Amino acid sequence: MSHPQTTFRQTTFTAPSLLLTRRLTVSRTTVHAQLAQLRANGQYDCFKLGWHPIYDDRSRWPAPLHLFWDSDVAKWIEGACYFLVDEYDVEVDAAVRELVAMIRGAQHEDGYLNVHFSVVEPGKRWTNVRDMHEMYNAGHLIEAALAHRQYYRNDLLMDPIEKYISHIHRRFGPGKDQVRAYPGHPEIELALLRCYSATGNTEAYDLARFFLEERGNPTGQDGKHYYDWEMERRDEPRWKRPNSWPMDRSYWYCQAHVPILEQESVEGHAVRAMYLLTAAADLLNISQGSSTSSTGTGNSITPVRPLTAAPDWLAALRRLWSNMVDKKMYLTGGVGAVAQWEGFGIDYFLPQGPDEGGCYAETCASVGVMMLAERLLHADGPEPNGRYADIMELCLYNNVMTAMSADGKAFTYENQLASCEAARSEREDWFVCACCPPNVTRLFGSLGGYLWDYGGTSDVGEGATKEAFVNVHLYTSAEVKFQVGEAEVTFSQKSNWPWEGNILFQLKGAETLDTTIRLRIPAWATQHGHVLTPTPPVGTATLEKGGYLRLDPSYTASNSVFSLDVGAASFAPRYIAPHPYTNQRTLSLARGPIVYCVEDADHPWEENHFKDVGIKRATAVEEEWRVDEKSGEGYFALKTKGWERSPEVLARGEDGVERELVFVPFYFRSNRGGKGQMRVGLRDDGR
Amino acid sequence: MSHPQTTFRQTTFTAPSLLLTRRLTVSRTTVHAQLAQLRANGQYDCFKLGWHPIYDDRSRWPAPLHLFWDSDVAKWIEGACYFLVDEYDVEVDAAVRELVAMIRGAQHEDGYLNVHFSVVEPGKRWTNVRDMHEMYNAGHLIEAALAHRQYYRNDLLMDPIEKYISHIHRRFGPGKDQVRAYPGHPEIELALLRCYSATGNTEAYDLARFFLEERGNPTGQDGKHYYDWEMERRDEPRWKRPNSWPMDRSYWYCQAHVPILEQESVEGHAVRAMYLLTAAADLLNISQGSSTSSTGTGNSITPVRPLTAAPDWLAALRRLWSNMVDKKMYLTGGVGAVAQWEGFGIDYFLPQGPDEGGCYAETCASVGVMMLAERLLHADGPEPNGRYADIMELCLYNNVMTAMSADGKAFTYENQLASCEAARSEREDWFVCACCPPNVTRLFGSLGGYLWDYGGTSDVGEGATKEAFVNVHLYTSAEVKFQVGEAEVTFSQKSNWPWEGNILFQLKGAETLDTTIRLRIPAWATQHGHVLTPTPPVGTATLEKGGYLRLDPSYTASNSVFSLDVGAASFAPRYIAPHPYTNQRTLSLARGPIVYCVEDADHPWEENHFKDVGIKRATAVEEEWRVDEKSGEGYFALKTKGWERSPEVLARGEDGVERELVFVPFYFRSNRGGKGQMRVGLRDDGR
């Protein structure tokens, strides 16, 4: 099987689109700005293994801030390699080469490779797998090595990384001389499985599978939970616990409270949960032979040992996904209601902002949701299920895209749905824990890999008809090229998505193939119907149960050019609201996949973060195409009336002050100055 | 000044009333049931200083469960002594005597007196004042000694307790050989100030004042916060912290994050906050010479040193009270939205139940609110302010009274406004941490002291007119006797409160006095007006700004019998709702001071804890007088229509299923069987 991080190279973004605009910004600005941050803050040189003043800081326990530096460097390398494919850049190329040389130089004889435990606490490696992020850093190094190998076509980074994998593989596992650990911050699992898929490294597969199967075992190590065993070896009382743990032994924080297959609800740190479940889906996909583009650069390696519990893994993934999407996700695709553990609260606990009791909605978490959704599109049954792609798109255009300014230089970590005095709607140049900005880079770098799945079967025997397929998950303007046997297929889409719902498709080079194409009809568009042009003869285009319109080979054979229109009505502004059990009696506006917010930039009279403004579901909404002066970006603004009513006015049952309201896309917030006051969900004032 | 725990003896509950019913139940059943629990669980014998198997349990850190046993015994003694006044009981008397003998026998030579540090950790006394509840236990022993001395008129318990106070006074304070500690669980402060008021013990006053003034000092001990200093002496890392602390150094948990005078909002453990502020109000009252019944048994002792910061203390008390009542109190008078620290959440964070993100509303906390309100009635200006008495009554009839079953044998600790599967609406016989049940006993025992303030001035010089006053805070049927100079005044009230709003008053023995009487008009009754009979001549009855109707001496002189009617309209059922910023878009029913709930006992069709039921503000409500078969208790039930609408039905905008709903007083919940499903606030379906 293959991954978006591998297949993206086959896709080219073509005509102007919001996605292409963002990709160009990241490529030309963000990659450089982030490199400058690495240089300015010390990360760039960390693999030289010199001392940095920040290493003296002992105020953060258990994980000092520099603990993540290995991953900061690795994630930048990975993102940079993705964008070098698009556009060569001499400064970026030189930096990658220098960083790789430093990483190589930092490796120990035995393969070990970690800055903190080489420089700051050399005697303590692997003594705290729960908290010290060694495996997390290793995972990102693996991902960097995969990207590096793909772009540079050499093993300068992969060689030391495979040596490091062997080191870890020797140490951890079910063997007599091994310990049964698994990382406190999952990440390495998905990296190892990508590595296995790309290189066939069976140590990587075995290690990832062990981590996934062993996680949460209550009696794994000498009859004890591994983290208990390890804590006792450190002579640490169980009540000494990280500030992110509300209680002692809060192992649910890192999804280690029970084995994954026994987990009933998605819990704890949201990024860790998404990375872990993405790996679980990879494990399943490898077992099922699920493929993205089976004729692409991905390998079709069968697993070393069959995964007999595959149905249980599928059931767990479906269960945890549904729990998250149905009960623990904001309207914007944000997940993680609780700041303390940067993660999931109880079911339906989704306050809009910190002054209302929560909302974290970390950028990385929604990037993780997109990765998981992409994996589940292949794992969950033979036909793709649009509910995964719908959420993937929701996250992309809202909680992920809102994390970067239009100029590509400022970022968010948390993405509250409502600002307050203590958490204004603002972006920062960088963060001391800098996980989010490079994750946006990595995501946009490999975005082409998320648009569609495709492939074909060319080995069905002499004379048999060859088959090809394309499943289109996301709409934009782009083209993909792939090989099926001798045939070089080109498939393209062209649209003004996310603003308009008509898409033109063209299929080339598939004349010798039976080609099936599936087009996703988003859930928010289904009620309005759709039009395929040319009109398909009866029985040649079927709306599948999973929400995809399937075009049979008979249709694609006679129509190499065709268009889909999900209808202007689907792109009319619509009111959306959270589940009633959230106790959020709010209304928001959406249009197509875009969720909107109000900002004080359009409403200078606002002083209370729109806490006192309500809207009514029956009020007409107008739309206006705006072009932002500073960025030159265009978007539809939405206009409607609202009613400002203080608590006192509400108590008296009065109407309050009628206000003209302007809504802008949530992703575009905080690009136009103002006081940082913003809100997605306004008080629901009924009809 | 004097306290309700002292003055209650002057009040007799007369004709049948809800309050008298509860007092009789506590006296005849609860006191015995709780004694049986103490005997069954080990507390009864703990002052024998033998070993108990529970002492081996090391699973709870820092405070093992038996740490509170001293206070369990002390609180029972205190409550028992209050009820012995009403009705002698040979078993109760014998138990008090035996317990006192055991306590005397447990005291060390140097005055120290604590079970845990005598038996379990003898070397560690006073090494962890933050967590180990030594002072909390001492405080309850002081309160027990005061009640014991008052009833038995001997010092068998007071003697060792005063010796213990001296011991503590020697050790803690600003002196060179002392340490600047203050208890992690405030309680001793209010006990010491009561002790000072009752006995004139200046060590008690000094100690309490030191604790109150020193609390939260960031540099109190050797330039450090005392709890930091103490923690370092124990060689404890700051990240080793109790499970009730979400973060390290969460000193706001016990109101020690900053000095009390600098606290802007009420934070942390709600019971601790209430006990602490009650003591602060006592400190202020002593300084101001504020008095309850200045001619009662209370002393009028002037403070040893003037409290120059008195205005700051008053400002802090007003500020913290308002923050609590306006932003952190449930409709039932419950406080404490967060279970982890049994205390206050952020402003307006008031979910109804654990499955919605919170609600603790501990019984003890509302008992504490009542104590604080009673103190503030004397502290906050010359005229009583009805907002304190309104809240005192709200807590009494709702969050406090709901904590005991009608039969007096079962109790609650938490008082959620909505049940869920994990927290059904049920009561328990007892708790491993048994603070709440004896607090209900103590409160009902001293309840007479909360009804009214009274007194007079008899020292205004030969020949001058003597003056008397009664401020009536709570209505029921009761009589108070007090002395003003030679005159023995008797004042009585008779009513069917809380069901009806007409009260008959009679004043006797005040013929030689100029008597001013103030009658509270509850805030929920003011809009309906009130009628005084006989009609007062112009200028003889004035509604004061604080919400009390002041009857001048000219009126009381000519009307020794009179009646107040706050109006039937005030007792009509009314809809109430939380503040809109709580995001609780719910409606509840109230009638007079009683807040209502729905229970599955009346609605056998209910399966989802009334989560899907809404009511409309314009729907008529009928009332029905019911007499409960089992308990024989009568109450008004309320009946209206509601609409059951599942989330799906709501999403479709449909009407749902119309339901006949029956509401019963929240205090009466869980007395009639059923599945434990209950809710106070139902979905607000508008008009």
GROMACS .gro file of C-alpha atoms in nm, chain B residues 477-684:
model
  208
 1164SER     CA    1  -4.327   2.881   6.322
 1165ALA     CA    2  -4.102   2.964   6.614
 1166GLU     CA    3  -4.057   3.172   6.920
 1167VAL     CA    4  -3.754   3.349   7.064
 1168LYS     CA    5  -3.700   3.476   7.416
 1169PHE     CA    6  -3.437   3.733   7.503
 1170GLN     CA    7  -3.356   3.977   7.774
 1171VAL     CA    8  -3.321   4.354   7.734
 1172GLY     CA    9  -3.229   4.497   8.069
 1173GLU     CA   10  -3.504   4.388   8.300
 1174ALA     CA   11  -3.742   4.307   8.020
 1175GLU     CA   12  -3.789   3.949   7.903
 1176VAL     CA   13  -3.903   3.979   7.547
 1177THR     CA   14  -4.083   3.703   7.360
 1178PHE     CA   15  -4.128   3.726   6.989
 1179SER     CA   16  -4.302   3.465   6.781
 1180GLN     CA   17  -4.390   3.395   6.424
 1181LYS     CA   18  -4.640   3.149   6.292
 1182SER     CA   19  -4.682   3.050   5.931
 1183ASN     CA   20  -4.718   2.773   5.679
 1184TRP     CA   21  -4.391   2.876   5.514
 1185PRO     CA   22  -4.247   2.762   5.270
 1186TRP     CA   23  -4.591   2.688   5.122
 1187GLU     CA   24  -4.776   3.007   5.206
 1188GLY     CA   25  -4.657   3.365   5.245
 1189ASN     CA   26  -4.867   3.496   5.532
 1190ILE     CA   27  -4.702   3.508   5.875
 1191LEU     CA   28  -4.850   3.607   6.209
 1192PHE     CA   29  -4.618   3.777   6.459
 1193GLN     CA   30  -4.659   3.841   6.827
 1194LEU     CA   31  -4.442   4.055   7.052
 1195LYS     CA   32  -4.465   4.013   7.429
 1196GLY     CA   33  -4.285   4.169   7.724
 1197ALA     CA   34  -4.156   4.465   7.526
 1198GLU     CA   35  -4.398   4.717   7.671
 1199THR     CA   36  -4.117   4.924   7.823
 1200LEU     CA   37  -3.905   4.914   7.507
 1201ASP     CA   38  -3.891   5.097   7.178
 1202THR     CA   39  -3.892   4.795   6.951
 1203THR     CA   40  -3.797   4.800   6.585
 1204ILE     CA   41  -3.880   4.492   6.383
 1205ARG     CA   42  -3.750   4.416   6.038
 1206LEU     CA   43  -3.919   4.158   5.818
 1207ARG     CA   44  -3.740   4.024   5.512
 1208ILE     CA   45  -3.923   4.052   5.182
 1209PRO     CA   46  -3.759   3.789   4.960
 1210ALA     CA   47  -3.632   3.915   4.626
 1211TRP     CA   48  -3.861   3.673   4.445
 1212ALA     CA   49  -4.159   3.828   4.625
 1213THR     CA   50  -4.088   4.200   4.592
 1214GLN     CA   51  -4.260   4.253   4.260
 1215HIS     CA   52  -4.590   4.134   4.403
 1216GLY     CA   53  -4.601   4.376   4.693
 1217HIS     CA   54  -4.688   4.283   5.050
 1218VAL     CA   55  -4.959   4.355   5.302
 1219LEU     CA   56  -4.905   4.434   5.668
 1220THR     CA   57  -5.206   4.396   5.898
 1221PRO     CA   58  -5.306   4.611   6.081
 1222THR     CA   59  -5.228   4.864   5.808
 1223PRO     CA   60  -4.937   5.079   5.926
 1224PRO     CA   61  -4.994   5.454   5.951
 1225VAL     CA   62  -4.784   5.647   5.699
 1226GLY     CA   63  -4.418   5.652   5.791
 1227THR     CA   64  -4.427   5.368   6.044
 1228ALA     CA   65  -4.333   5.084   5.806
 1229THR     CA   66  -4.059   5.135   5.550
 1230LEU     CA   67  -3.914   4.898   5.294
 1231GLU     CA   68  -3.541   4.943   5.340
 1232LYS     CA   69  -3.294   4.934   5.058
 1233GLY     CA   70  -3.165   4.597   5.177
 1234GLY     CA   71  -3.508   4.441   5.124
 1235TYR     CA   72  -3.639   4.437   5.483
 1236LEU     CA   73  -3.968   4.597   5.588
 1237ARG     CA   74  -3.884   4.805   5.895
 1238LEU     CA   75  -4.163   4.844   6.151
 1239ASP     CA   76  -4.095   5.143   6.371
 1240PRO     CA   77  -4.147   5.140   6.748
 1241SER     CA   78  -4.464   5.347   6.706
 1242TYR     CA   79  -4.614   5.060   6.506
 1243THR     CA   80  -4.496   4.778   6.725
 1244ALA     CA   81  -4.603   4.963   7.038
 1245SER     CA   82  -4.961   4.979   6.921
 1246ASN     CA   83  -4.965   4.642   6.747
 1247SER     CA   84  -4.826   4.359   6.955
 1248VAL     CA   85  -4.990   4.120   6.712
 1249PHE     CA   86  -4.959   4.178   6.341
 1250SER     CA   87  -4.926   3.983   6.022
 1251LEU     CA   88  -4.732   4.006   5.700
 1252ASP     CA   89  -4.850   3.862   5.373
 1253VAL     CA   90  -4.599   3.863   5.090
 1254GLY     CA   91  -4.886   3.767   4.865
 1255ALA     CA   92  -5.026   3.454   4.712
 1256ALA     CA   93  -4.883   3.570   4.380
 1257SER     CA   94  -4.534   3.534   4.526
 1258PHE     CA   95  -4.609   3.169   4.588
 1259ALA     CA   96  -4.744   3.105   4.244
 1260PRO     CA   97  -4.522   2.866   4.051
 1261ARG     CA   98  -4.267   3.055   3.845
 1262TYR     CA   99  -4.019   2.971   3.573
 1263ILE     CA  100  -3.656   3.038   3.653
 1264ALA     CA  101  -3.346   3.009   3.435
 1265PRO     CA  102  -2.969   3.029   3.477
 1266HIS     CA  103  -2.765   3.321   3.344
 1267PRO     CA  104  -2.734   3.308   2.964
 1268TYR     CA  105  -2.354   3.296   2.983
 1269THR     CA  106  -2.378   2.956   3.151
 1270ASN     CA  107  -2.483   2.817   2.813
 1271GLN     CA  108  -2.752   2.633   3.006
 1272ARG     CA  109  -3.058   2.713   2.799
 1273THR     CA  110  -3.286   2.552   3.053
 1274LEU     CA  111  -3.606   2.633   3.237
 1275SER     CA  112  -3.687   2.523   3.589
 1276LEU     CA  113  -3.986   2.563   3.814
 1277ALA     CA  114  -3.983   2.726   4.155
 1278ARG     CA  115  -4.250   2.812   4.408
 1279GLY     CA  116  -4.165   3.040   4.697
 1280PRO     CA  117  -3.815   2.942   4.810
 1281ILE     CA  118  -3.851   2.587   4.675
 1282VAL     CA  119  -3.684   2.476   4.352
 1283TYR     CA  120  -3.841   2.181   4.175
 1284CYS     CA  121  -3.730   1.883   3.974
 1285VAL     CA  122  -3.884   1.604   3.769
 1286GLU     CA  123  -3.828   1.244   3.872
 1287ASP     CA  124  -3.886   0.918   3.692
 1288ALA     CA  125  -4.102   0.807   3.985
 1289ASP     CA  126  -4.376   1.024   3.831
 1290HIS     CA  127  -4.278   0.948   3.471
 1291PRO     CA  128  -4.220   0.576   3.427
 1292TRP     CA  129  -4.171   0.627   3.051
 1293GLU     CA  130  -3.850   0.823   3.109
 1294GLU     CA  131  -3.531   0.641   3.013
 1295ASN     CA  132  -3.285   0.921   2.935
 1296HIS     CA  133  -3.272   1.129   3.254
 1297PHE     CA  134  -3.509   1.387   3.101
 1298LYS     CA  135  -3.236   1.500   2.860
 1299ASP     CA  136  -3.487   1.512   2.577
 1300VAL     CA  137  -3.769   1.693   2.755
 1301GLY     CA  138  -3.831   2.063   2.707
 1302ILE     CA  139  -4.082   2.302   2.860
 1303LYS     CA  140  -4.218   2.636   2.745
 1304ARG     CA  141  -4.229   2.946   2.957
 1305ALA     CA  142  -4.584   3.037   2.857
 1306THR     CA  143  -4.735   2.702   2.954
 1307ALA     CA  144  -4.974   2.710   3.249
 1308VAL     CA  145  -4.865   2.534   3.568
 1309GLU     CA  146  -5.107   2.377   3.812
 1310GLU     CA  147  -5.032   2.291   4.169
 1311GLU     CA  148  -5.151   1.996   4.371
 1312TRP     CA  149  -5.110   1.934   4.744
 1313ARG     CA  150  -4.976   1.586   4.789
 1314VAL     CA  151  -4.913   1.383   5.099
 1315ASP     CA  152  -4.640   1.124   5.062
 1316GLU     CA  153  -4.760   0.786   5.181
 1317LYS     CA  154  -4.437   0.659   5.325
 1318SER     CA  155  -4.319   0.966   5.513
 1319GLY     CA  156  -4.653   1.134   5.567
 1320GLU     CA  157  -4.501   1.458   5.441
 1321GLY     CA  158  -4.705   1.705   5.244
 1322TYR     CA  159  -4.581   1.927   4.961
 1323PHE     CA  160  -4.708   2.111   4.660
 1324ALA     CA  161  -4.641   1.923   4.339
 1325LEU     CA  162  -4.649   2.125   4.017
 1326LYS     CA  163  -4.792   2.005   3.690
 1327THR     CA  164  -4.739   2.131   3.339
 1328LYS     CA  165  -4.689   2.009   2.987
 1329GLY     CA  166  -4.356   1.928   2.829
 1330TRP     CA  167  -4.232   1.810   2.492
 1331GLU     CA  168  -4.011   1.509   2.450
 1332ARG     CA  169  -3.793   1.562   2.146
 1333SER     CA  170  -3.495   1.348   2.058
 1334PRO     CA  171  -3.194   1.516   1.897
 1335GLU     CA  172  -3.319   1.385   1.562
 1336VAL     CA  173  -3.666   1.530   1.615
 1337LEU     CA  174  -3.509   1.860   1.720
 1338ALA     CA  175  -3.289   1.863   1.411
 1339ARG     CA  176  -3.599   1.821   1.195
 1340GLY     CA  177  -3.772   2.104   1.381
 1341GLU     CA  178  -4.065   1.881   1.476
 1342ASP     CA  179  -4.289   1.914   1.781
 1343GLY     CA  180  -4.215   1.578   1.942
 1344VAL     CA  181  -4.433   1.400   2.197
 1345GLU     CA  182  -4.639   1.607   2.438
 1346ARG     CA  183  -4.595   1.488   2.795
 1347GLU     CA  184  -4.776   1.562   3.120
 1348LEU     CA  185  -4.504   1.651   3.369
 1349VAL     CA  186  -4.509   1.644   3.748
 1350PHE     CA  187  -4.253   1.845   3.943
 1351VAL     CA  188  -4.165   1.778   4.306
 1352PRO     CA  189  -3.939   1.978   4.537
 1353PHE     CA  190  -3.571   1.911   4.469
 1354TYR     CA  191  -3.529   1.845   4.840
 1355PHE     CA  192  -3.782   1.564   4.820
 1356ARG     CA  193  -3.617   1.379   4.531
 1357SER     CA  194  -3.524   1.016   4.575
 1358ASN     CA  195  -3.773   0.942   4.851
 1359ARG     CA  196  -4.017   0.741   4.645
 1360GLY     CA  197  -3.821   0.469   4.467
 1361GLY     CA  198  -3.773   0.476   4.091
 1362LYS     CA  199  -3.470   0.446   3.872
 1363GLY     CA  200  -3.284   0.748   4.005
 1364GLN     CA  201  -3.355   0.968   3.703
 1365MET     CA  202  -3.403   1.335   3.789
 1366ARG     CA  203  -3.354   1.681   3.641
 1367VAL     CA  204  -3.397   2.038   3.763
 1368GLY     CA  205  -3.340   2.233   3.442
 1369LEU     CA  206  -3.527   2.115   3.136
 1370ARG     CA  207  -3.454   2.227   2.783
 1371ASP     CA  208  -3.591   2.579   2.731
   0.00000   0.00000   0.00000
